[in-house]
Short mmCIF file of C-alpha atoms in Angstrom, two decimals:
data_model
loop_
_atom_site.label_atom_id
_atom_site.label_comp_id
_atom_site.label_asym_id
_atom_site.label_seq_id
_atom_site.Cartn_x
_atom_site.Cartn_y
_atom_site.Cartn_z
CA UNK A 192 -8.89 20.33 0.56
CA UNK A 193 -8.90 16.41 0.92
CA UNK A 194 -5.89 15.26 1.92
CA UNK A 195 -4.36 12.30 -0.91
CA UNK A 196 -3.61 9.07 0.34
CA UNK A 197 -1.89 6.03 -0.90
CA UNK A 198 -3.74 3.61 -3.33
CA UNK A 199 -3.45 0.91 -5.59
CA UNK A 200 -4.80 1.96 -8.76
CA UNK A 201 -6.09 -0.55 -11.48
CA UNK A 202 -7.21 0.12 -14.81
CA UNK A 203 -8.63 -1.89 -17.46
CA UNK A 204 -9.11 -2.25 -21.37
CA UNK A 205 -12.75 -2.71 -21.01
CA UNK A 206 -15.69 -1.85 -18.73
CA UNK A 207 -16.78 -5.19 -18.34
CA UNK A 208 -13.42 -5.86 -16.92
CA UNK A 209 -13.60 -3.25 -14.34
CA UNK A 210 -17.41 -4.35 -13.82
CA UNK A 211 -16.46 -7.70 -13.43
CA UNK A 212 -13.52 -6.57 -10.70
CA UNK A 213 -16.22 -4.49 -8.98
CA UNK A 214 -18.36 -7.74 -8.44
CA UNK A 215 -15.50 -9.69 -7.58
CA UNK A 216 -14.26 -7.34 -5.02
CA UNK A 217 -17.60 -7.47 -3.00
CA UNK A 218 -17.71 -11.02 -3.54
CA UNK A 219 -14.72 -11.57 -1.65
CA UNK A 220 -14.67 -8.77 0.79
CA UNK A 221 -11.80 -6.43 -0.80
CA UNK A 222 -12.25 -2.69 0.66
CA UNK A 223 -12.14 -0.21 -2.89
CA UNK A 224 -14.24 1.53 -5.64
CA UNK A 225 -14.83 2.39 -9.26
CA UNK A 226 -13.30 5.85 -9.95
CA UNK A 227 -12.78 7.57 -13.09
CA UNK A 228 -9.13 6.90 -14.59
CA UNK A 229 -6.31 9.23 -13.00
CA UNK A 230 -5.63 11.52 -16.39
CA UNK A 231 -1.52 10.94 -15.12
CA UNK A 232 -2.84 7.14 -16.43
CA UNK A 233 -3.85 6.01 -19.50
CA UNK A 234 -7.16 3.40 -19.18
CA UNK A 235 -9.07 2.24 -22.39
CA UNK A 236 -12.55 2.27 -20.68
CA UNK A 237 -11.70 5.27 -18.31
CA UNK A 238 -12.38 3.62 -15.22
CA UNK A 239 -10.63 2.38 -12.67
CA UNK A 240 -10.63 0.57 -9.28
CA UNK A 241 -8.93 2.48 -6.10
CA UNK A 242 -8.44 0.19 -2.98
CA UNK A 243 -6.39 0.53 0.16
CA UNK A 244 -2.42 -0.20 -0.98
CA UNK A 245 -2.57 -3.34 1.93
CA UNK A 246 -5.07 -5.17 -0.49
CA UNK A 247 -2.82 -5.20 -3.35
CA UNK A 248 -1.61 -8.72 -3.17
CA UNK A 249 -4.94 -10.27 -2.34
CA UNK A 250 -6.72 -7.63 -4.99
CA UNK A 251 -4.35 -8.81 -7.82
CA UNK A 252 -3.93 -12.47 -7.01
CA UNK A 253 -8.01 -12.79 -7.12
CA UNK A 254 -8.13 -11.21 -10.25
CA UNK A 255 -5.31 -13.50 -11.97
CA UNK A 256 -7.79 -16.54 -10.47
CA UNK A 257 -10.51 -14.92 -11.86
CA UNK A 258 -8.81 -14.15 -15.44
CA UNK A 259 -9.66 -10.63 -15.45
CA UNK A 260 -7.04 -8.77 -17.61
CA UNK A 261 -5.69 -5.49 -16.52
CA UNK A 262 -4.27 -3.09 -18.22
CA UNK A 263 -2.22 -2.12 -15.25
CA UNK A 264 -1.33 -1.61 -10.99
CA UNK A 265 -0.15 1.29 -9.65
CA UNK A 266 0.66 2.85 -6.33
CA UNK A 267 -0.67 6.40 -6.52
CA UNK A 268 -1.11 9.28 -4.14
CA UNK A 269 -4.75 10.13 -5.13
#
């Protein structure tokens, strides 16, 4: 079994929010993915972007410069 790990967790009200977070987060270098929405969270679109919990300030501050609009951050064990 695959041992959980600590992430930051965001999800979004739309998928071209989480698309647009996706391109961003190459754009810039920021180590994550797309994943399916956690169920324990609740994500309009159903997706969600997992990163490593040290790029949480640098993941959320891009996307406030970028004007995406989350639905929410969280620290998860996923």
């Amino acid at each position: 079994m695959k041992q959980k790990q600590p992430r930051i967790v965001v999800t979004f009200h739309t998928t071209a929010e989480a698309m647009a977070t996706e391109q961003l987060c190459r754009e810039q270098g920021l180590a994550g993915k797309l994943i399916s929405a956690p169920r324990a969270l609740t994500a309009d679109c159903g997706i969600a972007w997992s990163g490593p919990p040290e790029t949480k300030d640098a993941l959320l501050r891009a996307l406030a410069e970028a004007d995406i609009e989350t639905a929410g951050s969280y620290d998860l064990l996923i």
